[in-house]
Amino acid sequence: MIELLFSSLFLIAIVFFVSLAIVEGQVWRYRRRNKTALPTPLLVTLTTGPVLLATAILLALSLTFLGKGTGLIVDHCLVHGLNHPHLCFEHLPAGQLSFLAVVGASLLILYIAVKLATLVKSTLKYARVNRSVSQFQTGRINWLDSDREMAFVAGIRQPRIYLTHILKKRLSRQALRIIVAHEIQHIRNRDLLKMFLIECLLSLYSRRTKTYLMNQWVLYREQKVDRQLAGRFGRAAVADALLRMLPIKNHEAGLNSAGGDIEQRITALANLNERDLFSAKRAYQWVAVLTLSITIFLTAEHHALETLIGWIT
């Protein structure tokens, strides 16, 4: 049983690390050659690809185990002999534990553990920042005394809007209204929660790749809100508010929702009728269907999966 477990984890490790390397290479290429926003389907695929491929194999292995145990999948183990890996509990393979399989499975477990520890450390840091900001909380919209122009949302469970008083002096009444509406729309879209989940996925990548893809997601979220506000206030008014916010920089990462490349956001507003922003929800649906299809295919072709496990170990 332990031999089959390590062999299965080794297969998952190979798929995971190979797909991870492919994504790292693609991001390196896009970062060098492409200065524009990535298409949403491509962004979703790069973000979720390695995890979903590994998940599809894990589900296929589990479904084959359960299918053979319940009789839903025909058990042909004895036809191939006991030395052939069998994804069932009744006819376990008669083999020795492969050193290569142990190393591969251990590397996968260690890699995920290290990345999870880094994610927990980052989450605790954000929690401390949120607690320090919450002391100024007086309601849903809160004003801070600072010489820096800031507008952001903090808090995942109970998000609150924070703005600095200097914005009242610097922005017109209409622009300030749009900025506040912008932050409110982020709360309605539950963007902080979504970005936290995306960060969990991106924590598996290198720092450069994570930063690049995270910036792409911030730009996508900002463009989506800009389009939503354009339907309410008009494109010209939203673009004017963005121009007034252009000098604002150095926001706290993970808290500021007025991020993204403002020049690209204004360009996207100008081309609103020419190019529709592909919904991330639709892209996630397609990726989920693809993952399910791969899982069903691998479960149906479980004999090939068993042969592959035997071959790599």
PDB file of C-alpha atoms in Angstrom:
ATOM      1  CA  MET A   1       0.000   0.000   0.000  1.00  0.00           C
ATOM      2  CA  ILE A   2       2.776   2.425   0.936  1.00  0.00           C
ATOM      3  CA  GLU A   3       4.565   1.675  -2.357  1.00  0.00           C
ATOM      4  CA  LEU A   4       1.481   2.622  -4.372  1.00  0.00           C
ATOM      5  CA  LEU A   5       0.948   5.763  -2.299  1.00  0.00           C
ATOM      6  CA  PHE A   6       4.469   7.072  -2.870  1.00  0.00           C
ATOM      7  CA  SER A   7       4.354   6.122  -6.555  1.00  0.00           C
ATOM      8  CA  SER A   8       1.082   8.047  -7.007  1.00  0.00           C
ATOM      9  CA  LEU A   9       2.480  11.091  -5.182  1.00  0.00           C
ATOM     10  CA  PHE A  10       5.581  10.881  -7.378  1.00  0.00           C
ATOM     11  CA  LEU A  11       3.417  11.035 -10.505  1.00  0.00           C
ATOM     12  CA  ILE A  12       1.539  14.043  -9.107  1.00  0.00           C
ATOM     13  CA  ALA A  13       4.879  15.691  -8.231  1.00  0.00           C
ATOM     14  CA  ILE A  14       6.186  15.237 -11.788  1.00  0.00           C
ATOM     15  CA  VAL A  15       3.051  16.770 -13.335  1.00  0.00           C
ATOM     16  CA  PHE A  16       2.985  19.606 -10.808  1.00  0.00           C
ATOM     17  CA  PHE A  17       6.638  20.640 -11.129  1.00  0.00           C
ATOM     18  CA  VAL A  18       6.693  20.312 -14.937  1.00  0.00           C
ATOM     19  CA  SER A  19       3.569  22.463 -15.303  1.00  0.00           C
ATOM     20  CA  LEU A  20       5.000  24.908 -12.747  1.00  0.00           C
ATOM     21  CA  ALA A  21       8.172  25.223 -14.830  1.00  0.00           C
ATOM     22  CA  ILE A  22       6.115  25.804 -17.990  1.00  0.00           C
ATOM     23  CA  VAL A  23       4.165  28.619 -16.313  1.00  0.00           C
ATOM     24  CA  GLU A  24       7.381  30.180 -14.996  1.00  0.00           C
ATOM     25  CA  GLY A  25       8.823  30.124 -18.522  1.00  0.00           C
ATOM     26  CA  GLN A  26       5.700  31.625 -20.072  1.00  0.00           C
ATOM     27  CA  VAL A  27       5.558  34.407 -17.494  1.00  0.00           C
ATOM     28  CA  TRP A  28       9.243  35.183 -18.067  1.00  0.00           C
ATOM     29  CA  ARG A  29       8.540  35.502 -21.795  1.00  0.00           C
ATOM     30  CA  TYR A  30       5.458  37.692 -21.326  1.00  0.00           C
ATOM     31  CA  ARG A  31       7.222  39.879 -18.785  1.00  0.00           C
ATOM     32  CA  ARG A  32       9.994  40.623 -21.294  1.00  0.00           C
ATOM     33  CA  ARG A  33       7.956  41.082 -24.462  1.00  0.00           C
ATOM     34  CA  ASN A  34       4.414  42.014 -23.476  1.00  0.00           C
ATOM     35  CA  LYS A  35       3.734  45.274 -21.635  1.00  0.00           C
ATOM     36  CA  THR A  36      -0.052  45.100 -21.949  1.00  0.00           C
ATOM     37  CA  ALA A  37      -2.635  43.269 -19.856  1.00  0.00           C
ATOM     38  CA  LEU A  38      -2.764  39.513 -20.359  1.00  0.00           C
ATOM     39  CA  PRO A  39      -6.012  38.084 -21.798  1.00  0.00           C
ATOM     40  CA  THR A  40      -8.220  36.909 -18.938  1.00  0.00           C
ATOM     41  CA  PRO A  41      -8.422  33.232 -20.057  1.00  0.00           C
ATOM     42  CA  LEU A  42      -4.616  33.106 -20.240  1.00  0.00           C
ATOM     43  CA  LEU A  43      -4.304  34.777 -16.831  1.00  0.00           C
ATOM     44  CA  VAL A  44      -6.686  32.259 -15.246  1.00  0.00           C
ATOM     45  CA  THR A  45      -4.856  29.348 -16.899  1.00  0.00           C
ATOM     46  CA  LEU A  46      -1.432  30.519 -15.720  1.00  0.00           C
ATOM     47  CA  THR A  47      -2.758  31.054 -12.196  1.00  0.00           C
ATOM     48  CA  THR A  48      -4.562  27.748 -11.755  1.00  0.00           C
ATOM     49  CA  GLY A  49      -2.891  25.401 -14.261  1.00  0.00           C
ATOM     50  CA  PRO A  50      -0.370  23.462 -12.117  1.00  0.00           C
ATOM     51  CA  VAL A  51      -2.773  23.083  -9.178  1.00  0.00           C
ATOM     52  CA  LEU A  52      -5.682  21.936 -11.339  1.00  0.00           C
ATOM     53  CA  LEU A  53      -3.589  19.435 -13.305  1.00  0.00           C
ATOM     54  CA  ALA A  54      -2.284  17.913 -10.085  1.00  0.00           C
ATOM     55  CA  THR A  55      -5.834  17.924  -8.696  1.00  0.00           C
ATOM     56  CA  ALA A  56      -7.177  16.180 -11.810  1.00  0.00           C
ATOM     57  CA  ILE A  57      -4.651  13.341 -11.407  1.00  0.00           C
ATOM     58  CA  LEU A  58      -5.367  13.066  -7.679  1.00  0.00           C
ATOM     59  CA  LEU A  59      -9.119  12.868  -8.356  1.00  0.00           C
ATOM     60  CA  ALA A  60      -8.618  10.303 -11.118  1.00  0.00           C
ATOM     61  CA  LEU A  61      -6.533   8.107  -8.808  1.00  0.00           C
ATOM     62  CA  SER A  62      -9.081   8.450  -6.002  1.00  0.00           C
ATOM     63  CA  LEU A  63     -12.056   7.753  -8.266  1.00  0.00           C
ATOM     64  CA  THR A  64     -10.332   4.650  -9.649  1.00  0.00           C
ATOM     65  CA  PHE A  65      -9.710   3.405  -6.113  1.00  0.00           C
ATOM     66  CA  LEU A  66     -13.337   3.994  -5.149  1.00  0.00           C
ATOM     67  CA  GLY A  67     -14.691   2.683  -8.442  1.00  0.00           C
ATOM     68  CA  LYS A  68     -12.865  -0.621  -8.159  1.00  0.00           C
ATOM     69  CA  GLY A  69     -13.759  -0.940  -4.486  1.00  0.00           C
ATOM     70  CA  THR A  70     -17.481  -0.450  -5.149  1.00  0.00           C
ATOM     71  CA  GLY A  71     -17.583  -2.471  -8.362  1.00  0.00           C
ATOM     72  CA  LEU A  72     -18.406   0.513 -10.605  1.00  0.00           C
ATOM     73  CA  ILE A  73     -15.124  -0.005 -12.452  1.00  0.00           C
ATOM     74  CA  VAL A  74     -14.304  -3.473 -13.778  1.00  0.00           C
ATOM     75  CA  ASP A  75     -11.439  -5.043 -11.844  1.00  0.00           C
ATOM     76  CA  HIS A  76      -8.935  -6.493 -14.324  1.00  0.00           C
ATOM     77  CA  CYS A  77      -5.998  -6.607 -11.911  1.00  0.00           C
ATOM     78  CA  LEU A  78      -5.374 -10.352 -12.087  1.00  0.00           C
ATOM     79  CA  VAL A  79      -5.228 -10.248 -15.883  1.00  0.00           C
ATOM     80  CA  HIS A  80      -2.053  -8.149 -15.752  1.00  0.00           C
ATOM     81  CA  GLY A  81      -0.358  -9.940 -12.852  1.00  0.00           C
ATOM     82  CA  LEU A  82       0.436  -8.841  -9.334  1.00  0.00           C
ATOM     83  CA  ASN A  83       3.658  -7.051 -10.354  1.00  0.00           C
ATOM     84  CA  HIS A  84       1.616  -4.499 -12.314  1.00  0.00           C
ATOM     85  CA  PRO A  85       0.486  -1.468 -10.236  1.00  0.00           C
ATOM     86  CA  HIS A  86      -3.223  -1.741  -9.425  1.00  0.00           C
ATOM     87  CA  LEU A  87      -5.327   1.152  -8.203  1.00  0.00           C
ATOM     88  CA  CYS A  88      -7.401  -0.971  -5.876  1.00  0.00           C
ATOM     89  CA  PHE A  89      -7.206  -2.102  -2.268  1.00  0.00           C
ATOM     90  CA  GLU A  90      -7.714  -5.823  -2.954  1.00  0.00           C
ATOM     91  CA  HIS A  91      -4.823  -6.546  -5.325  1.00  0.00           C
ATOM     92  CA  LEU A  92      -1.902  -4.433  -4.184  1.00  0.00           C
ATOM     93  CA  PRO A  93       1.290  -4.523  -6.293  1.00  0.00           C
ATOM     94  CA  ALA A  94       4.035  -6.868  -5.193  1.00  0.00           C
ATOM     95  CA  GLY A  95       7.004  -4.532  -5.430  1.00  0.00           C
ATOM     96  CA  GLN A  96       9.633  -2.691  -3.453  1.00  0.00           C
ATOM     97  CA  LEU A  97       9.477   0.936  -2.417  1.00  0.00           C
ATOM     98  CA  SER A  98      11.250   3.003  -5.072  1.00  0.00           C
ATOM     99  CA  PHE A  99      13.877   5.463  -3.810  1.00  0.00           C
ATOM    100  CA  LEU A 100      13.010   7.810  -6.675  1.00  0.00           C
ATOM    101  CA  ALA A 101       9.322   7.760  -5.735  1.00  0.00           C
ATOM    102  CA  VAL A 102      10.127   8.538  -2.091  1.00  0.00           C
ATOM    103  CA  VAL A 103      12.356  11.478  -3.064  1.00  0.00           C
ATOM    104  CA  GLY A 104       9.818  12.891  -5.529  1.00  0.00           C
ATOM    105  CA  ALA A 105       6.887  12.606  -3.128  1.00  0.00           C
ATOM    106  CA  SER A 106       8.939  14.081  -0.279  1.00  0.00           C
ATOM    107  CA  LEU A 107      10.003  17.036  -2.421  1.00  0.00           C
ATOM    108  CA  LEU A 108       6.380  17.750  -3.291  1.00  0.00           C
ATOM    109  CA  ILE A 109       5.296  17.658   0.360  1.00  0.00           C
ATOM    110  CA  LEU A 110       8.263  19.784   1.464  1.00  0.00           C
ATOM    111  CA  TYR A 111       7.718  22.349  -1.305  1.00  0.00           C
ATOM    112  CA  ILE A 112       4.044  22.796  -0.452  1.00  0.00           C
ATOM    113  CA  ALA A 113       4.854  23.023   3.279  1.00  0.00           C
ATOM    114  CA  VAL A 114       7.424  25.784   2.718  1.00  0.00           C
ATOM    115  CA  LYS A 115       5.073  27.746   0.466  1.00  0.00           C
ATOM    116  CA  LEU A 116       2.228  27.392   2.976  1.00  0.00           C
ATOM    117  CA  ALA A 117       4.491  28.687   5.743  1.00  0.00           C
ATOM    118  CA  THR A 118       5.355  31.718   3.603  1.00  0.00           C
ATOM    119  CA  LEU A 119       1.663  32.319   2.901  1.00  0.00           C
ATOM    120  CA  VAL A 120       0.800  32.137   6.602  1.00  0.00           C
ATOM    121  CA  LYS A 121       3.567  34.626   7.401  1.00  0.00           C
ATOM    122  CA  SER A 122       2.271  37.024   4.735  1.00  0.00           C
ATOM    123  CA  THR A 123      -1.324  36.622   5.962  1.00  0.00           C
ATOM    124  CA  LEU A 124      -0.309  37.414   9.533  1.00  0.00           C
ATOM    125  CA  LYS A 125       1.458  40.532   8.296  1.00  0.00           C
ATOM    126  CA  TYR A 126      -1.707  41.716   6.515  1.00  0.00           C
ATOM    127  CA  ALA A 127      -3.716  40.961   9.649  1.00  0.00           C
ATOM    128  CA  ARG A 128      -1.431  43.186  11.729  1.00  0.00           C
ATOM    129  CA  VAL A 129      -1.773  46.012   9.209  1.00  0.00           C
ATOM    130  CA  ASN A 130      -5.557  45.612   9.213  1.00  0.00           C
ATOM    131  CA  ARG A 131      -5.641  45.743  13.001  1.00  0.00           C
ATOM    132  CA  SER A 132      -3.539  48.914  13.055  1.00  0.00           C
ATOM    133  CA  VAL A 133      -5.847  50.555  10.514  1.00  0.00           C
ATOM    134  CA  SER A 134      -9.040  49.405  12.261  1.00  0.00           C
ATOM    135  CA  GLN A 135      -8.298  51.627  15.275  1.00  0.00           C
ATOM    136  CA  PHE A 136      -9.328  54.581  13.104  1.00  0.00           C
ATOM    137  CA  GLN A 137     -12.601  52.889  12.170  1.00  0.00           C
ATOM    138  CA  THR A 138     -15.730  54.968  12.745  1.00  0.00           C
ATOM    139  CA  GLY A 139     -18.059  53.486  10.127  1.00  0.00           C
ATOM    140  CA  ARG A 140     -18.159  52.067   6.644  1.00  0.00           C
ATOM    141  CA  ILE A 141     -16.253  55.078   5.241  1.00  0.00           C
ATOM    142  CA  ASN A 142     -13.380  56.331   7.406  1.00  0.00           C
ATOM    143  CA  TRP A 143     -11.190  59.416   7.054  1.00  0.00           C
ATOM    144  CA  LEU A 144      -7.527  59.389   8.065  1.00  0.00           C
ATOM    145  CA  ASP A 145      -5.211  62.284   8.924  1.00  0.00           C
ATOM    146  CA  SER A 146      -2.212  61.905   6.633  1.00  0.00           C
ATOM    147  CA  ASP A 147      -0.188  64.020   4.218  1.00  0.00           C
ATOM    148  CA  ARG A 148      -0.378  61.162   1.699  1.00  0.00           C
ATOM    149  CA  GLU A 149      -3.259  60.777  -0.749  1.00  0.00           C
ATOM    150  CA  MET A 150      -4.714  57.341  -0.100  1.00  0.00           C
ATOM    151  CA  ALA A 151      -7.943  55.527  -0.877  1.00  0.00           C
ATOM    152  CA  PHE A 152      -8.189  51.832  -0.082  1.00  0.00           C
ATOM    153  CA  VAL A 153     -10.320  49.035   1.341  1.00  0.00           C
ATOM    154  CA  ALA A 154      -9.139  46.969   4.331  1.00  0.00           C
ATOM    155  CA  GLY A 155     -10.631  43.887   5.944  1.00  0.00           C
ATOM    156  CA  ILE A 156     -11.721  40.676   4.250  1.00  0.00           C
ATOM    157  CA  ARG A 157     -14.576  39.651   6.557  1.00  0.00           C
ATOM    158  CA  GLN A 158     -15.846  43.189   7.244  1.00  0.00           C
ATOM    159  CA  PRO A 159     -14.295  45.475   4.615  1.00  0.00           C
ATOM    160  CA  ARG A 160     -14.133  49.194   5.361  1.00  0.00           C
ATOM    161  CA  ILE A 161     -13.163  52.137   3.169  1.00  0.00           C
ATOM    162  CA  TYR A 162     -10.325  54.424   4.257  1.00  0.00           C
ATOM    163  CA  LEU A 163      -9.492  57.784   2.684  1.00  0.00           C
ATOM    164  CA  THR A 164      -7.220  60.630   3.718  1.00  0.00           C
ATOM    165  CA  HIS A 165      -8.523  64.153   4.336  1.00  0.00           C
ATOM    166  CA  ILE A 166      -6.077  65.600   1.837  1.00  0.00           C
ATOM    167  CA  LEU A 167      -8.160  64.063  -0.965  1.00  0.00           C
ATOM    168  CA  LYS A 168     -10.926  66.560  -0.153  1.00  0.00           C
ATOM    169  CA  LYS A 169      -8.543  69.399  -0.944  1.00  0.00           C
ATOM    170  CA  ARG A 170      -7.052  67.845  -4.020  1.00  0.00           C
ATOM    171  CA  LEU A 171     -10.085  66.352  -5.765  1.00  0.00           C
ATOM    172  CA  SER A 172     -13.299  67.887  -7.023  1.00  0.00           C
ATOM    173  CA  ARG A 173     -16.562  66.819  -5.436  1.00  0.00           C
ATOM    174  CA  GLN A 174     -17.434  64.701  -8.489  1.00  0.00           C
ATOM    175  CA  ALA A 175     -14.013  63.006  -8.608  1.00  0.00           C
ATOM    176  CA  LEU A 176     -14.159  62.269  -4.875  1.00  0.00           C
ATOM    177  CA  ARG A 177     -17.625  60.784  -5.314  1.00  0.00           C
ATOM    178  CA  ILE A 178     -16.307  58.491  -8.059  1.00  0.00           C
ATOM    179  CA  ILE A 179     -13.331  57.422  -5.923  1.00  0.00           C
ATOM    180  CA  VAL A 180     -15.642  56.495  -3.035  1.00  0.00           C
ATOM    181  CA  ALA A 181     -17.990  54.668  -5.427  1.00  0.00           C
ATOM    182  CA  HIS A 182     -14.952  52.845  -6.809  1.00  0.00           C
ATOM    183  CA  GLU A 183     -14.034  51.501  -3.373  1.00  0.00           C
ATOM    184  CA  ILE A 184     -17.648  50.586  -2.622  1.00  0.00           C
ATOM    185  CA  GLN A 185     -17.774  48.602  -5.873  1.00  0.00           C
ATOM    186  CA  HIS A 186     -14.687  46.660  -4.803  1.00  0.00           C
ATOM    187  CA  ILE A 187     -16.557  45.666  -1.647  1.00  0.00           C
ATOM    188  CA  ARG A 188     -19.631  44.635  -3.644  1.00  0.00           C
ATOM    189  CA  ASN A 189     -17.441  42.559  -5.953  1.00  0.00           C
ATOM    190  CA  ARG A 190     -15.775  40.957  -2.899  1.00  0.00           C
ATOM    191  CA  ASP A 191     -12.442  41.710  -4.507  1.00  0.00           C
ATOM    192  CA  LEU A 192     -10.348  41.495  -1.340  1.00  0.00           C
ATOM    193  CA  LEU A 193     -11.532  37.932  -0.699  1.00  0.00           C
ATOM    194  CA  LYS A 194     -10.979  36.953  -4.332  1.00  0.00           C
ATOM    195  CA  MET A 195      -7.499  38.475  -4.357  1.00  0.00           C
ATOM    196  CA  PHE A 196      -6.640  36.616  -1.151  1.00  0.00           C
ATOM    197  CA  LEU A 197      -7.644  33.293  -2.758  1.00  0.00           C
ATOM    198  CA  ILE A 198      -5.644  34.173  -5.857  1.00  0.00           C
ATOM    199  CA  GLU A 199      -2.654  34.983  -3.678  1.00  0.00           C
ATOM    200  CA  CYS A 200      -2.971  31.541  -2.094  1.00  0.00           C
ATOM    201  CA  LEU A 201      -2.624  29.967  -5.549  1.00  0.00           C
ATOM    202  CA  LEU A 202       0.197  32.289  -6.607  1.00  0.00           C
ATOM    203  CA  SER A 203       2.157  31.539  -3.447  1.00  0.00           C
ATOM    204  CA  LEU A 204       3.276  28.318  -5.164  1.00  0.00           C
ATOM    205  CA  TYR A 205       5.272  30.306  -7.731  1.00  0.00           C
ATOM    206  CA  SER A 206       8.551  32.173  -7.523  1.00  0.00           C
ATOM    207  CA  ARG A 207       8.491  35.741  -6.195  1.00  0.00           C
ATOM    208  CA  ARG A 208       8.868  37.340  -9.635  1.00  0.00           C
ATOM    209  CA  THR A 209       6.141  35.246 -11.204  1.00  0.00           C
ATOM    210  CA  LYS A 210       3.830  35.831  -8.248  1.00  0.00           C
ATOM    211  CA  THR A 211       4.385  39.603  -8.407  1.00  0.00           C
ATOM    212  CA  TYR A 212       3.782  39.720 -12.159  1.00  0.00           C
ATOM    213  CA  LEU A 213       0.584  37.671 -12.082  1.00  0.00           C
ATOM    214  CA  MET A 214      -0.665  39.510  -8.979  1.00  0.00           C
ATOM    215  CA  ASN A 215      -0.211  42.850 -10.765  1.00  0.00           C
ATOM    216  CA  GLN A 216      -2.115  41.453 -13.727  1.00  0.00           C
ATOM    217  CA  TRP A 217      -4.999  40.457 -11.429  1.00  0.00           C
ATOM    218  CA  VAL A 218      -5.012  43.893  -9.783  1.00  0.00           C
ATOM    219  CA  LEU A 219      -5.229  45.488 -13.236  1.00  0.00           C
ATOM    220  CA  TYR A 220      -8.065  43.147 -14.209  1.00  0.00           C
ATOM    221  CA  ARG A 221     -10.052  43.981 -11.026  1.00  0.00           C
ATOM    222  CA  GLU A 222      -9.500  47.710 -11.516  1.00  0.00           C
ATOM    223  CA  GLN A 223     -10.570  47.629 -15.158  1.00  0.00           C
ATOM    224  CA  LYS A 224     -13.701  45.708 -14.219  1.00  0.00           C
ATOM    225  CA  VAL A 225     -14.671  48.302 -11.600  1.00  0.00           C
ATOM    226  CA  ASP A 226     -13.838  51.150 -14.000  1.00  0.00           C
ATOM    227  CA  ARG A 227     -16.254  49.681 -16.535  1.00  0.00           C
ATOM    228  CA  GLN A 228     -18.933  49.244 -13.906  1.00  0.00           C
ATOM    229  CA  LEU A 229     -18.577  52.894 -12.860  1.00  0.00           C
ATOM    230  CA  ALA A 230     -18.489  54.059 -16.479  1.00  0.00           C
ATOM    231  CA  GLY A 231     -22.025  52.771 -16.867  1.00  0.00           C
ATOM    232  CA  ARG A 232     -23.090  54.954 -13.931  1.00  0.00           C
ATOM    233  CA  PHE A 233     -21.020  58.133 -14.219  1.00  0.00           C
ATOM    234  CA  GLY A 234     -19.848  58.011 -17.830  1.00  0.00           C
ATOM    235  CA  ARG A 235     -16.441  57.174 -19.236  1.00  0.00           C
ATOM    236  CA  ALA A 236     -15.228  60.783 -19.320  1.00  0.00           C
ATOM    237  CA  ALA A 237     -15.944  61.368 -15.628  1.00  0.00           C
ATOM    238  CA  VAL A 238     -14.254  58.111 -14.570  1.00  0.00           C
ATOM    239  CA  ALA A 239     -11.226  58.837 -16.782  1.00  0.00           C
ATOM    240  CA  ASP A 240     -10.972  62.341 -15.285  1.00  0.00           C
ATOM    241  CA  ALA A 241     -10.998  60.890 -11.752  1.00  0.00           C
ATOM    242  CA  LEU A 242      -8.271  58.436 -12.741  1.00  0.00           C
ATOM    243  CA  LEU A 243      -6.139  61.269 -14.139  1.00  0.00           C
ATOM    244  CA  ARG A 244      -6.470  63.135 -10.861  1.00  0.00           C
ATOM    245  CA  MET A 245      -5.336  60.019  -8.972  1.00  0.00           C
ATOM    246  CA  LEU A 246      -2.371  59.452 -11.292  1.00  0.00           C
ATOM    247  CA  PRO A 247       0.291  60.973  -8.987  1.00  0.00           C
ATOM    248  CA  ILE A 248      -0.793  58.765  -6.063  1.00  0.00           C
ATOM    249  CA  LYS A 249       1.798  56.052  -5.525  1.00  0.00           C
ATOM    250  CA  ASN A 250       3.325  53.763  -2.932  1.00  0.00           C
ATOM    251  CA  HIS A 251       0.091  52.277  -1.579  1.00  0.00           C
ATOM    252  CA  GLU A 252       0.244  49.371   0.822  1.00  0.00           C
ATOM    253  CA  ALA A 253       0.312  46.127  -1.137  1.00  0.00           C
ATOM    254  CA  GLY A 254      -2.718  43.938  -0.541  1.00  0.00           C
ATOM    255  CA  LEU A 255      -4.807  46.772   0.897  1.00  0.00           C
ATOM    256  CA  ASN A 256      -4.986  49.353  -1.825  1.00  0.00           C
ATOM    257  CA  SER A 257      -7.764  48.779  -4.339  1.00  0.00           C
ATOM    258  CA  ALA A 258      -6.966  51.871  -6.435  1.00  0.00           C
ATOM    259  CA  GLY A 259      -3.986  50.165  -8.061  1.00  0.00           C
ATOM    260  CA  GLY A 260      -3.183  48.936 -11.508  1.00  0.00           C
ATOM    261  CA  ASP A 261      -1.582  50.834 -14.345  1.00  0.00           C
ATOM    262  CA  ILE A 262      -3.736  53.964 -14.616  1.00  0.00           C
ATOM    263  CA  GLU A 263      -2.620  54.674 -18.193  1.00  0.00           C
ATOM    264  CA  GLN A 264      -3.796  51.205 -19.248  1.00  0.00           C
ATOM    265  CA  ARG A 265      -7.045  51.686 -17.348  1.00  0.00           C
ATOM    266  CA  ILE A 266      -7.754  54.970 -19.130  1.00  0.00           C
ATOM    267  CA  THR A 267      -6.910  53.365 -22.484  1.00  0.00           C
ATOM    268  CA  ALA A 268      -9.270  50.480 -21.684  1.00  0.00           C
ATOM    269  CA  LEU A 269     -12.048  52.988 -20.923  1.00  0.00           C
ATOM    270  CA  ALA A 270     -11.427  54.768 -24.226  1.00  0.00           C
ATOM    271  CA  ASN A 271     -11.694  51.439 -26.092  1.00  0.00           C
ATOM    272  CA  LEU A 272     -14.686  50.229 -24.097  1.00  0.00           C
ATOM    273  CA  ASN A 273     -16.800  49.490 -27.162  1.00  0.00           C
ATOM    274  CA  GLU A 274     -13.960  47.876 -29.087  1.00  0.00           C
ATOM    275  CA  ARG A 275     -12.882  45.203 -26.646  1.00  0.00           C
ATOM    276  CA  ASP A 276     -15.009  43.628 -23.983  1.00  0.00           C
ATOM    277  CA  LEU A 277     -13.309  42.537 -20.773  1.00  0.00           C
ATOM    278  CA  PHE A 278     -13.570  38.746 -20.693  1.00  0.00           C
ATOM    279  CA  SER A 279     -15.118  37.668 -17.419  1.00  0.00           C
ATOM    280  CA  ALA A 280     -12.825  35.783 -15.044  1.00  0.00           C
ATOM    281  CA  LYS A 281     -15.889  33.846 -13.910  1.00  0.00           C
ATOM    282  CA  ARG A 282     -16.390  32.515 -17.431  1.00  0.00           C
ATOM    283  CA  ALA A 283     -12.690  31.648 -17.671  1.00  0.00           C
ATOM    284  CA  TYR A 284     -12.853  29.786 -14.342  1.00  0.00           C
ATOM    285  CA  GLN A 285     -15.882  27.860 -15.597  1.00  0.00           C
ATOM    286  CA  TRP A 286     -14.017  26.753 -18.724  1.00  0.00           C
ATOM    287  CA  VAL A 287     -10.972  25.752 -16.669  1.00  0.00           C
ATOM    288  CA  ALA A 288     -13.207  23.795 -14.264  1.00  0.00           C
ATOM    289  CA  VAL A 289     -14.867  21.978 -17.191  1.00  0.00           C
ATOM    290  CA  LEU A 290     -11.438  21.189 -18.653  1.00  0.00           C
ATOM    291  CA  THR A 291     -10.217  19.859 -15.290  1.00  0.00           C
ATOM    292  CA  LEU A 292     -13.329  17.699 -14.945  1.00  0.00           C
ATOM    293  CA  SER A 293     -12.865  16.390 -18.494  1.00  0.00           C
ATOM    294  CA  ILE A 294      -9.239  15.462 -17.785  1.00  0.00           C
ATOM    295  CA  THR A 295     -10.309  13.720 -14.567  1.00  0.00           C
ATOM    296  CA  ILE A 296     -12.997  11.692 -16.352  1.00  0.00           C
ATOM    297  CA  PHE A 297     -10.608  10.784 -19.185  1.00  0.00           C
ATOM    298  CA  LEU A 298      -7.856   9.639 -16.798  1.00  0.00           C
ATOM    299  CA  THR A 299     -10.363   7.638 -14.734  1.00  0.00           C
ATOM    300  CA  ALA A 300     -11.684   5.933 -17.875  1.00  0.00           C
ATOM    301  CA  GLU A 301      -8.104   5.229 -18.983  1.00  0.00           C
ATOM    302  CA  HIS A 302      -6.977   4.114 -15.533  1.00  0.00           C
ATOM    303  CA  HIS A 303      -5.034   1.185 -16.970  1.00  0.00           C
ATOM    304  CA  ALA A 304      -2.757   3.639 -18.791  1.00  0.00           C
ATOM    305  CA  LEU A 305      -2.438   5.574 -15.531  1.00  0.00           C
ATOM    306  CA  GLU A 306      -1.438   2.404 -13.697  1.00  0.00           C
ATOM    307  CA  THR A 307       1.098   1.569 -16.411  1.00  0.00           C
ATOM    308  CA  LEU A 308       2.573   5.074 -16.163  1.00  0.00           C
ATOM    309  CA  ILE A 309       2.947   4.767 -12.391  1.00  0.00           C
ATOM    310  CA  GLY A 310       4.751   1.469 -12.862  1.00  0.00           C
ATOM    311  CA  TRP A 311       6.965   2.890 -15.595  1.00  0.00           C
ATOM    312  CA  ILE A 312       8.179   5.984 -13.681  1.00  0.00           C
ATOM    313  CA  THR A 313       8.970   3.959 -10.559  1.00  0.00           C
TER     314      THR A 313
END
